[in-house]
Amino acid sequence: MASMLEYIKIILQKVSFDRRLFEKELRKAIRMLMPAEVTRLRQWCYDNYSAVHLHVLNSCFARLTPSS
């Protein structure tokens, strides 16, 4: 069975064509996931979508404090 993080990655891939949908789903994902999963999601998002959605990523992840 896939983890919630893996499910969210699939959703984000499917909505990545639309900035508004991508941002909506990303914000929802950040609320749902545990902090360690959010850290992994952040890295995955920047690796895969920084060229297209950098502003959205910076906006969504800006309020999160980095893990130490």
mmCIF file of C-alpha atoms in Angstrom:
data_model
loop_
_atom_site.group_PDB
_atom_site.id
_atom_site.type_symbol
_atom_site.label_atom_id
_atom_site.label_comp_id
_atom_site.label_asym_id
_atom_site.label_seq_id
_atom_site.Cartn_x
_atom_site.Cartn_y
_atom_site.Cartn_z
ATOM 1 C CA MET A 1 0.000 0.000 0.000
ATOM 2 C CA ALA A 2 1.349 3.402 -0.963
ATOM 3 C CA SER A 3 2.013 6.001 1.686
ATOM 4 C CA MET A 4 0.144 9.290 1.865
ATOM 5 C CA LEU A 5 3.287 11.053 0.648
ATOM 6 C CA GLU A 6 3.434 8.874 -2.467
ATOM 7 C CA TYR A 7 -0.277 9.459 -3.103
ATOM 8 C CA ILE A 8 0.230 13.234 -2.825
ATOM 9 C CA LYS A 9 3.103 13.084 -5.303
ATOM 10 C CA ILE A 10 0.795 11.388 -7.804
ATOM 11 C CA ILE A 11 -1.861 14.054 -7.291
ATOM 12 C CA LEU A 12 0.677 16.868 -7.714
ATOM 13 C CA GLN A 13 1.972 15.295 -10.928
ATOM 14 C CA LYS A 14 -1.574 15.136 -12.306
ATOM 15 C CA VAL A 15 -2.374 18.783 -11.522
ATOM 16 C CA SER A 16 1.032 20.265 -12.341
ATOM 17 C CA PHE A 17 -0.299 21.673 -15.628
ATOM 18 C CA ASP A 18 -2.389 24.237 -13.698
ATOM 19 C CA ARG A 19 -0.711 26.621 -11.242
ATOM 20 C CA ARG A 20 -3.841 27.199 -9.148
ATOM 21 C CA LEU A 21 -4.651 23.500 -8.777
ATOM 22 C CA PHE A 22 -1.019 22.697 -8.023
ATOM 23 C CA GLU A 23 -0.907 25.334 -5.287
ATOM 24 C CA LYS A 24 -4.249 24.224 -3.805
ATOM 25 C CA GLU A 25 -3.184 20.576 -3.635
ATOM 26 C CA LEU A 26 0.269 21.450 -2.295
ATOM 27 C CA ARG A 27 -1.184 23.555 0.530
ATOM 28 C CA LYS A 28 -3.597 20.755 1.395
ATOM 29 C CA ALA A 29 -0.742 18.242 1.402
ATOM 30 C CA ILE A 30 1.379 20.373 3.727
ATOM 31 C CA ARG A 31 -1.498 20.487 6.227
ATOM 32 C CA MET A 32 -2.031 16.710 6.062
ATOM 33 C CA LEU A 33 1.512 15.402 6.316
ATOM 34 C CA MET A 34 3.791 14.922 9.281
ATOM 35 C CA PRO A 35 6.777 17.331 9.498
ATOM 36 C CA ALA A 36 9.306 14.755 8.281
ATOM 37 C CA GLU A 37 7.093 13.978 5.285
ATOM 38 C CA VAL A 38 6.726 17.690 4.505
ATOM 39 C CA THR A 39 10.523 17.955 4.426
ATOM 40 C CA ARG A 40 10.686 15.099 1.929
ATOM 41 C CA LEU A 41 7.835 16.598 -0.105
ATOM 42 C CA ARG A 42 9.595 19.968 -0.194
ATOM 43 C CA GLN A 43 12.760 18.411 -1.611
ATOM 44 C CA TRP A 44 10.795 16.397 -4.175
ATOM 45 C CA CYS A 45 8.798 19.453 -5.261
ATOM 46 C CA TYR A 46 11.884 21.617 -5.727
ATOM 47 C CA ASP A 47 13.643 18.800 -7.602
ATOM 48 C CA ASN A 48 10.721 18.292 -9.973
ATOM 49 C CA TYR A 49 8.828 21.575 -10.250
ATOM 50 C CA SER A 50 11.120 24.498 -9.458
ATOM 51 C CA ALA A 51 11.473 25.308 -13.163
ATOM 52 C CA VAL A 52 7.703 25.649 -13.576
ATOM 53 C CA HIS A 53 6.251 26.511 -10.161
ATOM 54 C CA LEU A 54 9.092 28.172 -8.238
ATOM 55 C CA HIS A 55 6.914 31.049 -7.020
ATOM 56 C CA VAL A 56 4.248 28.629 -5.745
ATOM 57 C CA LEU A 57 6.835 26.469 -3.997
ATOM 58 C CA ASN A 58 8.483 29.450 -2.337
ATOM 59 C CA SER A 59 5.103 30.746 -1.217
ATOM 60 C CA CYS A 60 3.838 27.427 0.148
ATOM 61 C CA PHE A 61 7.027 26.424 1.927
ATOM 62 C CA ALA A 62 8.043 29.915 3.149
ATOM 63 C CA ARG A 63 6.157 29.699 6.432
ATOM 64 C CA LEU A 64 7.631 26.361 7.399
ATOM 65 C CA THR A 65 10.665 26.325 9.629
ATOM 66 C CA PRO A 66 13.491 24.142 8.377
ATOM 67 C CA SER A 67 14.097 20.939 10.304
ATOM 68 C CA SER A 68 17.296 20.779 12.311
#
